[in-house]
Coordinates of C-alpha atoms in Angstrom, one line a residue:
M1 CA 0.0 0.0 0.0
Y2 CA 1.2 3.5 -0.8
F3 CA 1.9 6.1 1.8
L4 CA 0.1 9.4 2.1
Y5 CA 2.3 12.3 3.2
P6 CA 1.3 15.5 4.9
R7 CA 0.4 18.3 2.5
L8 CA 1.1 21.9 3.4
P9 CA -1.3 24.4 1.8
L10 CA 0.6 26.8 -0.5
P11 CA -0.5 30.0 1.3
A12 CA 0.9 28.5 4.6
A13 CA 4.1 27.5 2.7
V14 CA 4.5 31.0 1.3
E15 CA 4.4 32.4 4.9
L16 CA 7.0 29.9 6.1
V17 CA 9.3 30.7 3.2
K18 CA 9.1 34.4 4.1
E19 CA 10.2 33.6 7.6
R20 CA 12.9 30.9 6.8
A21 CA 14.5 31.6 3.4
G22 CA 17.3 33.6 4.9
L23 CA 17.8 31.9 8.3
S24 CA 20.9 29.9 9.3
L25 CA 21.1 26.2 9.1
D26 CA 21.2 25.9 12.8
D27 CA 18.0 27.8 13.2
L28 CA 16.2 25.9 10.5
R29 CA 17.4 22.6 12.0
D30 CA 16.2 23.5 15.4
M31 CA 12.8 24.5 14.0
S32 CA 12.4 21.2 12.2
R33 CA 12.5 19.3 15.5
D34 CA 8.8 19.9 15.4
I35 CA 7.5 18.5 12.1
H36 CA 3.9 19.3 12.8
H37 CA 2.1 22.3 11.3
P38 CA -1.5 23.2 12.2
D39 CA -2.5 23.5 8.5
I40 CA -1.3 20.2 7.2
Q41 CA -3.8 18.0 5.3
Y42 CA -3.8 14.5 3.8
A43 CA -5.3 13.0 0.7
P44 CA -8.7 11.4 1.7
T45 CA -7.9 8.2 -0.2
G46 CA -5.2 6.3 -2.1
G47 CA -3.0 5.0 0.7
R48 CA -2.1 5.0 4.4
K49 CA -1.1 8.1 6.3
V50 CA 2.5 8.0 7.3
D51 CA 3.5 7.8 10.9
R52 CA 5.6 10.5 12.3
D53 CA 8.0 8.3 14.3
T54 CA 8.4 5.4 11.9
V55 CA 8.4 7.3 8.6
L56 CA 8.8 11.0 8.8
Y57 CA 11.7 11.3 11.3
P58 CA 13.7 8.5 9.7
L59 CA 13.1 10.2 6.3
Q60 CA 14.4 13.4 7.8
E61 CA 17.5 11.7 9.0
K62 CA 18.1 9.9 5.7
I63 CA 18.0 13.1 3.7
R64 CA 20.5 14.7 6.1
K65 CA 22.8 11.7 5.9
C66 CA 22.9 12.2 2.2
A67 CA 23.9 15.8 2.7
E68 CA 26.5 15.0 5.3
I69 CA 28.6 13.2 2.7
Y70 CA 29.0 16.5 0.9
G71 CA 29.8 18.8 3.9
Y72 CA 26.5 19.5 5.6
P73 CA 26.1 21.2 8.0
Y74 CA 29.7 22.6 8.2
Y75 CA 30.4 23.4 4.5
A76 CA 28.4 24.5 1.5
L77 CA 28.6 22.3 -1.6
A78 CA 32.1 22.6 -3.1
N79 CA 31.0 22.9 -6.8
R80 CA 28.5 21.8 -9.4
S81 CA 30.0 18.3 -9.5
A82 CA 29.3 17.9 -5.8
A83 CA 25.8 19.3 -6.2
R84 CA 25.1 16.8 -9.0
E85 CA 26.4 13.9 -6.9
F86 CA 24.2 15.0 -3.9
D87 CA 21.2 15.4 -6.1
F88 CA 21.7 11.8 -7.4
D89 CA 22.1 10.3 -4.0
C90 CA 19.1 12.1 -2.6
A91 CA 17.0 11.3 -5.7
V92 CA 17.7 7.6 -5.2
A93 CA 17.1 7.7 -1.5
L94 CA 13.7 9.5 -2.0
H95 CA 12.6 7.1 -4.7
K96 CA 13.5 4.0 -2.7
T97 CA 12.1 5.3 0.6
L98 CA 8.9 7.3 0.0
N99 CA 6.7 4.5 -1.4
V100 CA 4.4 7.2 -2.9
H101 CA 2.1 6.9 -5.9
P102 CA 2.9 9.3 -8.8
S103 CA -0.5 11.0 -8.4
E104 CA 0.5 11.9 -4.8
A105 CA 4.0 12.9 -5.9
S106 CA 2.5 15.3 -8.4
D107 CA 0.9 17.4 -5.6
L108 CA 3.0 20.4 -4.9
R109 CA 1.7 20.6 -1.3
M110 CA 3.3 17.3 -0.4
W111 CA 6.7 18.6 -1.4
A112 CA 6.1 22.0 0.2
Y113 CA 5.7 20.1 3.5
M114 CA 9.0 18.4 3.1
T115 CA 10.9 21.5 2.1
C116 CA 9.3 24.0 4.5
V117 CA 8.7 21.8 7.6
L118 CA 10.6 18.5 7.5
V119 CA 14.0 19.5 6.2
P120 CA 14.1 23.3 5.4
D121 CA 17.8 23.3 6.5
I122 CA 18.7 21.0 3.6
V123 CA 16.9 23.3 1.1
R124 CA 18.9 26.2 2.5
W125 CA 22.1 24.3 2.3
R126 CA 21.6 23.0 -1.2
F127 CA 20.5 26.4 -2.6
P128 CA 22.1 29.0 -0.3
S129 CA 21.3 31.6 -3.0
E130 CA 20.7 31.4 -6.7
D131 CA 23.9 33.4 -7.4
E132 CA 26.1 31.1 -5.4
T133 CA 24.9 27.9 -7.0
E134 CA 26.4 29.2 -10.3
S135 CA 29.9 29.3 -8.9
D136 CA 32.4 26.5 -9.3
S137 CA 34.6 27.7 -6.4
V138 CA 34.6 26.2 -3.0
S139 CA 32.5 28.2 -0.4
T140 CA 32.4 27.4 3.3
E141 CA 29.6 29.8 4.1
I142 CA 25.9 29.6 3.7
K143 CA 24.8 33.2 3.0
G144 CA 22.2 35.0 0.9
T145 CA 18.6 34.1 0.6
T146 CA 17.3 30.9 -0.9
S147 CA 14.8 31.3 -3.7
A148 CA 11.1 30.7 -2.7
E149 CA 10.9 28.4 -5.8
R150 CA 13.4 26.0 -4.1
F151 CA 11.0 25.6 -1.2
I152 CA 7.7 25.5 -3.0
G153 CA 8.1 25.3 -6.8
S154 CA 7.2 27.6 -9.6
D155 CA 4.4 28.4 -12.0
R156 CA 5.7 25.4 -14.0
G157 CA 5.1 23.0 -11.0
L158 CA 7.7 20.9 -9.3
R159 CA 10.6 21.6 -11.6
R160 CA 12.4 23.9 -9.1
N161 CA 11.2 22.3 -5.9
T162 CA 14.3 20.9 -4.2
F163 CA 13.0 17.4 -3.5
G164 CA 10.0 17.0 -5.9
R165 CA 12.3 17.4 -8.9
L166 CA 14.7 14.8 -7.6
W167 CA 12.0 12.1 -6.9
W168 CA 10.5 12.6 -10.4
R169 CA 13.9 12.3 -12.1
A170 CA 14.5 9.0 -10.3
Y171 CA 11.0 7.8 -11.1
L172 CA 11.2 8.7 -14.8
L173 CA 14.7 7.5 -15.5
H174 CA 15.0 4.3 -13.4
T175 CA 15.0 1.0 -15.3
T176 CA 13.6 -2.2 -13.9
G177 CA 15.5 -5.5 -14.2
E178 CA 18.9 -3.8 -14.1
N179 CA 21.6 -4.4 -11.6
N180 CA 21.8 -0.6 -11.2
P181 CA 18.3 0.7 -12.1
Y182 CA 19.5 4.3 -11.6
W183 CA 22.4 4.2 -14.0
L184 CA 20.8 6.6 -16.5
L185 CA 20.3 9.3 -13.9
K186 CA 23.9 8.8 -12.8
E187 CA 25.4 9.2 -16.2
L188 CA 23.3 12.2 -17.4
Y189 CA 24.4 15.7 -16.7
E190 CA 22.1 18.3 -15.2
D191 CA 21.2 20.1 -18.4
E192 CA 20.6 16.7 -20.1
V193 CA 18.2 15.6 -17.4
V194 CA 16.3 18.9 -17.6
Q195 CA 16.0 18.5 -21.4
I196 CA 14.1 15.2 -21.2
T197 CA 12.4 15.1 -17.8
E198 CA 11.0 18.6 -17.9
R199 CA 9.4 18.2 -21.4
N200 CA 6.0 16.6 -20.7
S201 CA 5.7 15.3 -24.3
I202 CA 8.8 13.2 -23.7
A203 CA 8.6 12.4 -20.0
A204 CA 5.0 11.2 -20.3
S205 CA 6.2 8.0 -22.0
P206 CA 8.4 5.7 -19.8
T207 CA 9.5 3.7 -22.8
L208 CA 10.4 6.8 -24.8
I209 CA 12.3 8.7 -22.1
T210 CA 14.5 5.7 -21.2
A211 CA 15.1 4.8 -24.8
F212 CA 16.1 8.4 -25.6
A213 CA 18.4 8.6 -22.6
E214 CA 20.0 5.3 -23.5
G215 CA 20.4 6.3 -27.2
F216 CA 22.0 9.6 -26.1
L217 CA 24.6 7.9 -23.9
Q218 CA 25.4 5.3 -26.5
S219 CA 25.9 8.0 -29.1
I220 CA 28.2 10.0 -26.9
E221 CA 30.3 6.9 -26.2
Q222 CA 30.6 6.2 -30.0
F223 CA 31.2 9.7 -31.1
P224 CA 33.1 11.5 -28.3
S225 CA 34.0 14.4 -30.6
V226 CA 30.4 15.5 -30.6
T227 CA 29.5 18.0 -27.9
R228 CA 27.1 16.5 -25.4
R229 CA 25.1 19.7 -25.0
T230 CA 24.7 20.2 -28.7
L231 CA 23.8 16.6 -29.4
M232 CA 21.1 16.5 -26.7
R233 CA 19.5 19.8 -27.8
E234 CA 19.5 18.9 -31.5
A235 CA 18.2 15.4 -30.9
V236 CA 15.4 16.7 -28.7
K237 CA 14.4 19.1 -31.5
R238 CA 14.1 16.2 -34.0
L239 CA 12.2 14.1 -31.5
R240 CA 9.7 16.8 -30.8
R241 CA 9.0 17.3 -34.5
L242 CA 8.0 13.6 -34.7
L243 CA 5.8 13.6 -31.6
P244 CA 2.6 15.1 -33.3
I245 CA 2.7 12.4 -36.0
I246 CA 4.0 9.3 -34.2
S247 CA 2.4 7.7 -31.1
F248 CA 5.5 6.2 -29.5
D249 CA 3.3 4.6 -26.8
A250 CA 1.6 2.6 -29.5
L251 CA 4.8 1.1 -30.7
H252 CA 6.6 -2.0 -29.5
P253 CA 9.6 -1.0 -27.2
E254 CA 12.0 -2.4 -29.8
M255 CA 10.5 -0.1 -32.5
V256 CA 10.8 2.9 -30.1
R257 CA 14.5 2.1 -29.6
K258 CA 15.1 1.8 -33.4
S259 CA 13.3 5.1 -34.0
V260 CA 15.5 6.8 -31.3
E261 CA 18.6 5.3 -32.8
E262 CA 17.6 6.8 -36.2
I263 CA 17.1 10.2 -34.6
F264 CA 20.6 10.2 -33.1
S265 CA 22.2 8.8 -36.3
I266 CA 20.7 11.6 -38.3
T267 CA 21.6 14.2 -35.7
I268 CA 25.2 13.1 -35.4
T269 CA 25.6 12.9 -39.2
S270 CA 24.3 16.5 -39.5
L271 CA 26.6 17.7 -36.7
L272 CA 29.7 16.1 -38.2
E273 CA 29.0 17.6 -41.6
T274 CA 28.8 21.2 -40.3

C-alpha cells in the first residue's frame, strides 16, 4: 500500500518561506525538530497516512545523511559536480524510501511540507542563493537568501522544488530489471536531465524517455568528438518534431529504440557535416 504524506497548503508554505528563506542552518534545523504544522492536510484516499516516528523522522534523518557526505552542515557544496552527486544520492534515497504513488507525488503541497517543515535546512544548504549555485569555487559559508521556488516550486510546477524534482527524475529514469536501475540518472548531466524530464511530451512515455536517454549515452560513447550539449538539444528538437505524428506509446519497445537510434544517427551525421 502506498503512503500518504502531509500536505502543506501553499499559502501557509509561502508564509513559512518568508520567515525561513534567509535563516541559518542551525536555526532551521532547530525549527524542524517539530515536524507538525497546524494547517497540514492528507489526501482522503489512495494509501495510508505516514506515521511521524516510523516514517517522517527516519526520512528526515536519511536526507540529512545524504547531505553530510558533501559537507552539511559545516560546509556548502564545493562545486557543481558535488551538487550533482548529492542530487543523485538524494533522488535515489527518496525514490526508494517514499513509497508514494505518482499521483500523490505530483501534488506540490506534499513537497512543500518536506521543504518548509521536514528539512528546510537542507533546502537552505543545497541552494544558499541562486547566485552562489552558479559558482564552481569552494565556499564554506551559507549566505544570501534561498529562492522561494526551491522551497515550493514555480508556475511550472515541481521543476524547481528541491525534492520534488529529484523524486521525479529518479522515477522517470529508473529502469527495472537492471543491476543498477538508476544508471541513466547517474550518467546524465544536469542540463541533459532537464532537457528530457521537464518536457512533458517526452517524459509522459516511460518507454520513450528511457530509450532516448540510452540512445544519447550510447551516441556520446561512440562519437566522443560530438559536444554533449549540442547533441542533446538537436536530438530533442528532432524528436519533438515527430511527436505530433508518431504515437510512441503505441509502438513496441524495440520499435521505439530503433526510432530513437535513427534520430541520433541523423543528428550526429548532421553535426559532423557542419
